[in-house]
XYZ file of C-alpha atoms in Angstrom:
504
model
C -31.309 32.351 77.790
C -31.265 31.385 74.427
C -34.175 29.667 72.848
C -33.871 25.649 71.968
C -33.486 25.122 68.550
C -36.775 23.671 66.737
C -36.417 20.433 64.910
C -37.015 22.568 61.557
C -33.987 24.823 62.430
C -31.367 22.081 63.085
C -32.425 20.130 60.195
C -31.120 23.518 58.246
C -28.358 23.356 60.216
C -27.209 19.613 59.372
C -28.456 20.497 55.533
C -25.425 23.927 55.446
C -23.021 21.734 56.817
C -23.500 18.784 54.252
C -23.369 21.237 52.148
C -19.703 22.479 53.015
C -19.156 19.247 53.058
C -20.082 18.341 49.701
C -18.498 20.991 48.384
C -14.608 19.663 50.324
C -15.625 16.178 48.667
C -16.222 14.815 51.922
C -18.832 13.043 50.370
C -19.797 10.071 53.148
C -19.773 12.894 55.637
C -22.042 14.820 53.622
C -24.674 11.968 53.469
C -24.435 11.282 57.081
C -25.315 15.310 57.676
C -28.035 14.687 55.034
C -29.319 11.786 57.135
C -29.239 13.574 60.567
C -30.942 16.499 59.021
C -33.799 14.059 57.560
C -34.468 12.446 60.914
C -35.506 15.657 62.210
C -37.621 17.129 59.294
C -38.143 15.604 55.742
C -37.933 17.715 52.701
C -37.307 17.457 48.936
C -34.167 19.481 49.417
C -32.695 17.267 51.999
C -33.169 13.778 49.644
C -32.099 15.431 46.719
C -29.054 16.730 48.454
C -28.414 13.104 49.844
C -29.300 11.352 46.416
C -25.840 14.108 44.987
C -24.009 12.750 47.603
C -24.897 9.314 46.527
C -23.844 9.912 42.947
C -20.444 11.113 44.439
C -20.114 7.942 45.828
C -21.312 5.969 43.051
C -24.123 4.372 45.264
C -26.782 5.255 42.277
C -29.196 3.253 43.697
C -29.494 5.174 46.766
C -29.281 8.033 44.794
C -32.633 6.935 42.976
C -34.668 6.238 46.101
C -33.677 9.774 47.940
C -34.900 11.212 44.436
C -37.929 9.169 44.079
C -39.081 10.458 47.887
C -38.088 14.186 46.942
C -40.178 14.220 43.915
C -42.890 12.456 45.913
C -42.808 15.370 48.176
C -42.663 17.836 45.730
C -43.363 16.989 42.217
C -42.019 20.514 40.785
C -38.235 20.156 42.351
C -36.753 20.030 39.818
C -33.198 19.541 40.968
C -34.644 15.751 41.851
C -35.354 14.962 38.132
C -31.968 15.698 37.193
C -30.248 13.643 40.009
C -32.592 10.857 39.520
C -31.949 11.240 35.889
C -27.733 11.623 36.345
C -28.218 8.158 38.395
C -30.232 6.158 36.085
C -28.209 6.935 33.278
C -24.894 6.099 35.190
C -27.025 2.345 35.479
C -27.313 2.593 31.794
C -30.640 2.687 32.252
C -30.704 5.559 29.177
C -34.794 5.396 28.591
C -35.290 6.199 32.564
C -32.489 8.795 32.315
C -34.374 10.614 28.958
C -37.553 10.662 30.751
C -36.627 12.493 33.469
C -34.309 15.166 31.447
C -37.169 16.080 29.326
C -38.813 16.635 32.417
C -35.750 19.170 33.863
C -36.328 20.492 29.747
C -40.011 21.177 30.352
C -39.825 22.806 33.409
C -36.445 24.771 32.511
C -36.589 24.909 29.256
C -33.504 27.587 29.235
C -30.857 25.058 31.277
C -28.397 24.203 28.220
C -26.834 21.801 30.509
C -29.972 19.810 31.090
C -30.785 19.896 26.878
C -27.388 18.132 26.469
C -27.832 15.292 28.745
C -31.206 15.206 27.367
C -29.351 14.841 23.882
C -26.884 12.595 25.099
C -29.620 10.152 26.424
C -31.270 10.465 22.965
C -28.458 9.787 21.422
C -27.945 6.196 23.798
C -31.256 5.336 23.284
C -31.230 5.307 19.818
C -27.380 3.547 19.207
C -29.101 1.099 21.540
C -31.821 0.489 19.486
C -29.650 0.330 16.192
C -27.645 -1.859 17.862
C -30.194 -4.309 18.395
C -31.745 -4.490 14.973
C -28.321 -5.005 13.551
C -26.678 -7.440 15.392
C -26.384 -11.225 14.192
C -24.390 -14.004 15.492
C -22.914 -14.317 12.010
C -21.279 -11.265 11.792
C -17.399 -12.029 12.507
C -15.898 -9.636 15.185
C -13.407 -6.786 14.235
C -10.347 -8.899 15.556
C -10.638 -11.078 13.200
C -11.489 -8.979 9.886
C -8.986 -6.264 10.938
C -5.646 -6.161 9.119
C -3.793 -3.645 10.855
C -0.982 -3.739 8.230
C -3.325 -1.532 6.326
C -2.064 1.497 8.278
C 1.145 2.756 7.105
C 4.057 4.013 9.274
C 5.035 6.997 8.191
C 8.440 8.637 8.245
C 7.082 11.238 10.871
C 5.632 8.769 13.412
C 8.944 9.207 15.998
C 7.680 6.562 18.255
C 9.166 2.577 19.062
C 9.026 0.115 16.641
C 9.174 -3.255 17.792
C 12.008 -4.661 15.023
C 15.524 -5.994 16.720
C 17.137 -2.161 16.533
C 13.933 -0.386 16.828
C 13.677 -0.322 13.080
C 10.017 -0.667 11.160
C 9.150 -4.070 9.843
C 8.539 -4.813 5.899
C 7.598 -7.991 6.753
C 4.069 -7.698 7.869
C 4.282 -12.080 8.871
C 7.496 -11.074 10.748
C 5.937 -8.066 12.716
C 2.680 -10.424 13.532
C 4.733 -12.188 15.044
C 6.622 -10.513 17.214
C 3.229 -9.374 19.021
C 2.353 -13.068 20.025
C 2.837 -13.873 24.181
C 6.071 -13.924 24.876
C 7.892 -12.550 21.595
C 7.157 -8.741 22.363
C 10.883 -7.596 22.879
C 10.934 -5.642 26.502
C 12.675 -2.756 24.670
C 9.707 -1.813 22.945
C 7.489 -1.927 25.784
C 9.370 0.281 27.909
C 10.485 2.692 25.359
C 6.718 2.941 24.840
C 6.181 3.671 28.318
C 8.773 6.565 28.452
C 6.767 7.733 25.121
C 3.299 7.421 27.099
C 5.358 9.724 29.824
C 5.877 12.080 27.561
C 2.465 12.286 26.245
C 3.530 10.491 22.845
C 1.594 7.447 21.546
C 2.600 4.526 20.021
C 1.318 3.682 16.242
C -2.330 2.321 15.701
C -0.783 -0.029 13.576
C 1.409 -1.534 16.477
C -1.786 -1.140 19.130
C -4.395 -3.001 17.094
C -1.873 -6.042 16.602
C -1.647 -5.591 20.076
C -5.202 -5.461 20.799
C -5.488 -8.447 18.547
C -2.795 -10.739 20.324
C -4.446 -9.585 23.873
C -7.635 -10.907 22.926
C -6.975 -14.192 21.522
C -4.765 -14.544 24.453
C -7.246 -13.824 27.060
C -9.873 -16.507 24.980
C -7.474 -18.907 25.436
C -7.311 -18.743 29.488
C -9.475 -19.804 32.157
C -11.757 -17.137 33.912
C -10.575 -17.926 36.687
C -6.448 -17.211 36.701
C -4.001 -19.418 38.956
C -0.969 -17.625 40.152
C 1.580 -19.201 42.104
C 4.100 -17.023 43.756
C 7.525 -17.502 42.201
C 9.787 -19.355 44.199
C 12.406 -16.746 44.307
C 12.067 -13.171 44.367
C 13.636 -10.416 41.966
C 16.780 -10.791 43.879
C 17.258 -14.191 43.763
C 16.205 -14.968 47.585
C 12.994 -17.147 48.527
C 12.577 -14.122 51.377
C 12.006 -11.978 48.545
C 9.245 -13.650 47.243
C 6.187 -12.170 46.051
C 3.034 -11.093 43.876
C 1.830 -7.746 43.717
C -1.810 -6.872 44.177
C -2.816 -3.644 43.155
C -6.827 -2.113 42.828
C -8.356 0.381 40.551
C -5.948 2.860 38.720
C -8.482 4.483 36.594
C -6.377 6.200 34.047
C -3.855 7.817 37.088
C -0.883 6.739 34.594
C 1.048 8.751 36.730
C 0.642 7.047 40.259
C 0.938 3.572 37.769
C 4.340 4.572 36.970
C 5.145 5.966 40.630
C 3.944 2.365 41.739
C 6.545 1.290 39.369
C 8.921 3.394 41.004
C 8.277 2.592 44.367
C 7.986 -1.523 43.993
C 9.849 -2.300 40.406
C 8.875 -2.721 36.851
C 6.041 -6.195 36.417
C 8.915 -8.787 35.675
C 8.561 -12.746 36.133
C 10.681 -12.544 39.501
C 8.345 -9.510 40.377
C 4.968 -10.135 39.320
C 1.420 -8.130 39.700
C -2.085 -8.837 39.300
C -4.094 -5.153 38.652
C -7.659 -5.976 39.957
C -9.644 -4.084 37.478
C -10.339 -0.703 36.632
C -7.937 0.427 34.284
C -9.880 3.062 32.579
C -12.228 5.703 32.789
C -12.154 8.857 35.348
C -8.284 9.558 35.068
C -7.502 10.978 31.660
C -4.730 8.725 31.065
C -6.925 4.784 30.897
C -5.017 4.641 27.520
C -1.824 4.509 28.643
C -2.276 2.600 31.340
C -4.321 -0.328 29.748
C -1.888 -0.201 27.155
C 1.195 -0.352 29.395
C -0.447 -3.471 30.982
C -1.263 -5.578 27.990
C 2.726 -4.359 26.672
C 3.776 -5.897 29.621
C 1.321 -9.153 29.172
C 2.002 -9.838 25.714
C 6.106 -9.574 26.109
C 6.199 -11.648 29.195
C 2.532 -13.279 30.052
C 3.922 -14.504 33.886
C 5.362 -10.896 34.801
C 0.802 -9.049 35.078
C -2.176 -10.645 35.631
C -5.438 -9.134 34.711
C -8.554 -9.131 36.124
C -12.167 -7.214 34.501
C -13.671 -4.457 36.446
C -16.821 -2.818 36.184
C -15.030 0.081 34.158
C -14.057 -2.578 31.456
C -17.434 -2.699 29.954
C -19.294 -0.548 27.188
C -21.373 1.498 29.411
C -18.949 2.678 31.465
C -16.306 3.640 28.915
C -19.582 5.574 26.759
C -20.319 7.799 30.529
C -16.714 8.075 32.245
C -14.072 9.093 29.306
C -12.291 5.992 28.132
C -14.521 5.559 24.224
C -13.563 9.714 24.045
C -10.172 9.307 24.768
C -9.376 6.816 22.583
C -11.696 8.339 19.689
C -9.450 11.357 20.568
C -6.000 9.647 20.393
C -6.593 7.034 18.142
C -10.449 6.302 16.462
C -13.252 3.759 16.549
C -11.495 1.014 15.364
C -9.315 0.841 18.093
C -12.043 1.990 21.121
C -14.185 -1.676 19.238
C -10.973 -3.637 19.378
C -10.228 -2.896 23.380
C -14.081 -3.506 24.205
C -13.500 -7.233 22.145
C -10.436 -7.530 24.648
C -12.169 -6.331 27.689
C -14.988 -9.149 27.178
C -12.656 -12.168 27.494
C -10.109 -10.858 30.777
C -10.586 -12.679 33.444
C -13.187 -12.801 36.189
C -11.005 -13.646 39.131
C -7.961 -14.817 40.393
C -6.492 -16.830 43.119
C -2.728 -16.732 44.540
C -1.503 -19.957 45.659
C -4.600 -21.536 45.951
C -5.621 -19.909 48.968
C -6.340 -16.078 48.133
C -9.367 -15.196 46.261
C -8.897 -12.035 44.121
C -11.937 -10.386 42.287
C -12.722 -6.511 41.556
C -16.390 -6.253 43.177
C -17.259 -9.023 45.134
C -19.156 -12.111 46.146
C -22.540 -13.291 44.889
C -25.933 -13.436 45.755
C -26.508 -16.715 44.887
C -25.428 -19.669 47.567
C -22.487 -22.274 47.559
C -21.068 -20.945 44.788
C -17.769 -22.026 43.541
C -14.868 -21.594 41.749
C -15.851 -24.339 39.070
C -18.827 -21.799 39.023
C -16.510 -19.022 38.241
C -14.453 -21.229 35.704
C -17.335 -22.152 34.030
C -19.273 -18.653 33.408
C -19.302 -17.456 29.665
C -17.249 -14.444 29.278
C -16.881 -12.825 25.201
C -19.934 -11.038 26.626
C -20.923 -7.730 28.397
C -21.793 -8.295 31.733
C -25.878 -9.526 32.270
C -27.915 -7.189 34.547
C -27.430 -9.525 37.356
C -26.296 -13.234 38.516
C -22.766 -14.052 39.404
C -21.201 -12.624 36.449
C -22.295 -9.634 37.212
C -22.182 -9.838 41.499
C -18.580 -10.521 40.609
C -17.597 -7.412 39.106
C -19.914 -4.965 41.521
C -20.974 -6.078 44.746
C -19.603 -4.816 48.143
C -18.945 -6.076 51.170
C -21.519 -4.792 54.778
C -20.238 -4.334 58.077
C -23.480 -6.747 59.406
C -24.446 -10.122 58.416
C -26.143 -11.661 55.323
C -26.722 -9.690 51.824
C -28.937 -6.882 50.591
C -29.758 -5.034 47.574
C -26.540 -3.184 46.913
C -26.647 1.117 47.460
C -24.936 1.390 43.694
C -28.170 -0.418 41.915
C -26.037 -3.023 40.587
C -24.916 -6.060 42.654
C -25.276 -6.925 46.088
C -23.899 -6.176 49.476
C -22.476 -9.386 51.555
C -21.987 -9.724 55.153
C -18.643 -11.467 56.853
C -21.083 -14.932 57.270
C -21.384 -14.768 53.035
C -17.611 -14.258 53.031
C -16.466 -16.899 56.093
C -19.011 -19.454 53.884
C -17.725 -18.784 50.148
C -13.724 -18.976 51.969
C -14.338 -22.440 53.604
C -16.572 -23.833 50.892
C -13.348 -23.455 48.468
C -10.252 -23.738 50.919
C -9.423 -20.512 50.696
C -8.179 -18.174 53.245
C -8.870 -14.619 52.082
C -10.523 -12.166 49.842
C -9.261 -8.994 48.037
C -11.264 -6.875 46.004
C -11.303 -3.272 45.204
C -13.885 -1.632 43.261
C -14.240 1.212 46.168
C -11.724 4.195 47.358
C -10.479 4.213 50.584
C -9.382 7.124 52.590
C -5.800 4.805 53.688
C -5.867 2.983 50.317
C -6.905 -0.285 51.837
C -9.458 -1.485 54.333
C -9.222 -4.710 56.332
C -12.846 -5.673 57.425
C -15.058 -8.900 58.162
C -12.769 -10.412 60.554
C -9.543 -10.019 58.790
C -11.205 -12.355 55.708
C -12.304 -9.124 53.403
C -9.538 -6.618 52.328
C -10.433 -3.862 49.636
C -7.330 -1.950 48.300
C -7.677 0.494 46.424
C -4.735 1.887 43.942
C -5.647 5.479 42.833
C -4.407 7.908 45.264
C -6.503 11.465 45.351
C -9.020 9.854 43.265
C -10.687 12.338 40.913
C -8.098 14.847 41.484
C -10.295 15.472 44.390
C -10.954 12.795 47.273
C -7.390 13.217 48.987
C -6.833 9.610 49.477
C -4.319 7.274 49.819
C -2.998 5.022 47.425
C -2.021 0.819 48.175
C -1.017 -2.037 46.810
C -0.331 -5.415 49.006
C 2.811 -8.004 48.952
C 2.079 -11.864 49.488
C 5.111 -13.335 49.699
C 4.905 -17.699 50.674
C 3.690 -17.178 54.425
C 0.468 -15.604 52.312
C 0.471 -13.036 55.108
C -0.812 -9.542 53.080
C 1.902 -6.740 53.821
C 0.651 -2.751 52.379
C 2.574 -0.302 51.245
C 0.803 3.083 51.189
C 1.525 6.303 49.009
C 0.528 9.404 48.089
C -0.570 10.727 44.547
C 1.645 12.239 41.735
C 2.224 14.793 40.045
C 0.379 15.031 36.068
C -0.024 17.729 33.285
C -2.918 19.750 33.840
C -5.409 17.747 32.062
C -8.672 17.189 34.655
C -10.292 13.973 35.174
C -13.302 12.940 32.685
C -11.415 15.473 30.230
C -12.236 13.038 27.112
C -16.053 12.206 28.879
C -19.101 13.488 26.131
C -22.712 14.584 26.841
C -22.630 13.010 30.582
C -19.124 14.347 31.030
C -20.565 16.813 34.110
C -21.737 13.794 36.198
C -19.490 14.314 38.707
C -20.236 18.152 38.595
C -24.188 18.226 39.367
C-alpha cells in the first residue's frame, strides 16, 4: 500500500501545478493552486508564488500582502522583494517600489534586471519630485501655448491631409478649422485609418490640432455623458436601432478594426461608446486612441468616450503608451494626449436607464449622478474617493464592499449595486476594467455586466472578445469574437525600465 501523502508533500504538489499553470497563463487557476497549497503548509515560496499570480491579474494589492507574509517568513527571499517591489510600483507607489529593489540590489548585486527597475524607480522618484517643485497654477497648459502650424509638412510625408481633395492647407485659420467637432471631413479619418493599417502615421502637425480640438471639446461636456439611442438604425428601420458598448481595447488596433468589420464603422445611425482603456499593453494605443478621437471630432454623435484607469500618467509611464508615442511621435504630443485624457468623461448613461462606467461603483453611500456630474475632472485621478472608485473598483460575488485585491478602489457587492440602480432610476450597470474568459460576464442578479473588448489579451490569456447592442427594449444583446491577426510586434513593446512586469 502506498503511504498517505503528508501535508508538506501535497502542498509541493499544489505549488508544481500552479506552477504549470502560471506558466499556460492560467493565472486565477494558478492562485487557487497557490491557495490550496498554503492551507496545508505555509512558506515564503508559496506567497511569493501567489503574490506573481496576483500581479498577472493586476490584483497588486494582494500581491503586496502574500509578499509582506513571505518576507515575514523569511527575510532573505529575495524573490518577495522584487514582487512586492513590481506591485508597489504598478500602484505608483515609486518610493516603496525603490526600497525594496535596492534590497533585491544588495542581496544580488549581479541581477541586471533588478539594477534597472531599481533605476527606473530612481528615475520616478526624482521626475516626481521635480515635478512638484515646479508646478504653479499659473503656468498655462501646452494646449493652449502650442501652435502646431510650427511643424512643416514636408513633400515626403505621404499620408492624408484633411483639405477638400486631400491637398495640404496654406491657410493655417482654414486648417484650424476644419479640426473643430463636426468639420473633420470623414475622408480624412478613414484614409487615416487605412494608413494606421498599414503601419503609417498621420502628421504631428494634423494630431496635435487634433489633440487640441479633443480637449477643448471634452472641457466643454458634462462628466457624466447622455446618450439616447437614435431613433432609427443604420438602415433606416426603428428595429435596427442601437448603441454599441464596447470595453477595454488596450492598443489591440487590430481586433478595433475587426470590431469594425464585424458591426460597421462608428456613424450617427450606428453609434458606440468605448468604456475606457484605449492604451497601454497592446502596442498599437496610438492608433486606436487616435482613430477614436478622428471619429469624435468629424462626427461628435457617431463615439462616446469614457476615461479608464489606463488614461492616466502612471499607467501610460509603466504599460507602453508615453514610449510609444515618444517613439512615433515625441513629448509634445505624449503631454498633449495626457491634457485630453484629464477632461473625458467619467461615465455614461444610455437612455436614462443604463449606467456605463470603466471600474465601478463607490465606496461612499447614496451617491448620485449629480455626484458624478459635479466631480472636477482636468485632474489626475486622487488616491481615492469617487473619482477614483469610478475608474477602478470591481464588483464581489457576496454582499457589501471591501478593500479592493488591486490596491486601488473597492470591491461592491449586488446590495451596493441594487441600491446605487434604484437610488437613480436606472436599470443596469456595465463596466469593464477586467478580462473575461467569454468577453463578458453577467453577475449580481442580472444588474452588473463587465464586457470586456480585447480578445487574447496580452497576446497570451486566450480570451474572448465582446461588445453589447441596446437597441429601445434596452435589453443587452453580445456578440462574441475571437482575436486577430497583427505584425509581430509583442505587447508592452514601447514599455521602459518596468517594461518586464508582466515577465517576473
Amino acid at each position: 500500500m502506498a503511504a498517505m501523502e503528508t501535508p508538506e508533500e501535497k502542498a509541493l504538489r499544489l505549488k508544481d501545478s500552479g506552477n504549470e499553470a502560471l506558466k499556460i497563463c492560467k493565472y486565477s487557476e494558478a492562485a487557487d493552486l497557490y491557495t490550496q497549497a498554503l492551507e496545508l503548509h505555509e512558506t515564503s515560496v508559496l506567497f511569493s508564488n501567489r503574490a506573481m499570480a496576483y500581479i498577472k491579474m493586476e490584483q497588486y494589492g494582494q500581491a503586496i500582502l502574500d509578499a509582506d507574509c513571505a518576507i515575514k517568513i523569511d527575510p532573505q527571499y529575495v524573490k518577495a522583494y522584487y514582487r512586492r517591489g513590481s506591485a508597489n510600483f504598478a500602484l505608483g507607489k515609486n518610493k516603496a517600489a525603490k526600497k525594496d529593489f535596492k534590497k533585491v540590489c544588495q542581496m544580488k548585486p549581479k541581477d541586471k534586471d533588478a539594477r534597472a527597475k531599481l533605476a527606473a524607480c530612481t528615475k520616478a522618484v526624482n521626475e516626481a519630485a521635480f515635478a512638484m517643485a515646479i508646478e504653479s497654477d499659473e503656468t498655462a497648459p501646452l494646449s493652449q501655448t502650442l501652435d502646431p502650424g510650427q511643424w512643416a509638412i514636408s513633400a515626403a510625408y505621404e499620408g492624408p491631409h484633411p483639405g477638400a481633395g486631400g491637398e495640404v492647407l496654406e491657410d493655417m485659420d482654414a486648417e484650424k478649422m476644419l479640426f473643430t467637432p463636426g468639420m473633420l471631413p470623414r475622408e480624412f479619418v478613414m484614409d487615416a485609418i487605412k494608413g494606421f493599417k498599414d503601419g503609417k502615421v498621420i502628421h504631428k502637425r494634423y494630431v496635435a490640432r487634433l489633440l487640441i480640438s479633443c480637449k477643448e471639446y471634452f472641457e466643454s461636456v458634462s462628466t457624466l455623458s447622455e446618450i439616447t439611442i437614435p431613433d432609427l438604425g443604420a438602415d433606416g428601420s426603428p428595429d435596427s436601432a442601437h448603441v454599441t458598448v464596447c470595453g477595454d481595447t488596450h492598443g489591440q488596433f487590430y481586433d478595433v478594426l475587426n470590431i469594425f468589420e464585424l458591426n460597421g464603422y462608428p456613424s450617427a445611425s450606428n453609434p458606440y461608446l468605448f468604456n475606457g482603456d484605449y492604451v497601454d499593453r497592446g502596442s498599437w494605443g496610438l492608433e486606436v486612441v487616435l482613430t477614436y478621437f478622428l471619429f469624435k471630432i468629424s462626427d461628435p454623435n457617431c463615439i462616446f468616450l469614457t476615461r479608464g484607469n489606463h488614461e492616466t500618467k502612471n499607467m501610460n509611464k509603466i504599460y507602453g503608451f508615453e514610449g510609444e508615442v515618444k517613439h512615433k511621435y515625441d513629448i509634445n504630443i505624449f503631454n498633449l494626449f495626457l491634457e485630453v485624457f484629464t477632461w473625458l468623461p467619467l461615465a455614461a448613461t444610455i437612455n436614462n436607464k443604463v449606467f456605463v462606467v470603466h471600474g465601478g461603483l463607490s465606496s461612499e453611500d447614496g451617491v448620485t449622478l449629480d455626484d458624478i456630474r459635479a466631480l472636477k475632472r482636468g485632474i489626475e485621478p486622487p488616491e481615492g474617493g469617487l473619482f477614483s472608485d469610478l475608474l477602478w473598483s470591481d464588483p464581489q460575488p457576496f454582499p457589501g464592499k471591501s478593500p479592493s485585491k488591486r490596491g486601488v478602489g473597492y470591491s461592491f457587492g449586488p446590495d451596493i449595486t441594487a441600491a446605487f440602480l434604484e437610488k437613480n432610476g436606472l436599470d443596469l450597470l456595465v463596466r469593464s476594467h477586467e478580462v473575461k474568459d467569454e468577453g463578458y460576464l453577467v453577475e449580481h442578479a442580472g444588474k452588473c455586466i463587465t464586457i470586456f473588448s480585447a480578445p487574447n489579451y496580452c497576446d497570451s490569456m486566450g480570451n474572448k472578445g465582446a461588445f453589447i447592442h441596446f437597441g429601445h427594449d434596452l435589453e443587452p444583446k453580445f456578440t462574441q469574437y475571437a482575436h486577430s491577426p497583427h505584425p509581430d510586434v509583442r505587447p508592452m513593446a514601447y514599455a521602459q525600465g518596468m517594461g518586464g512586469l508582466m515577465g517576473l
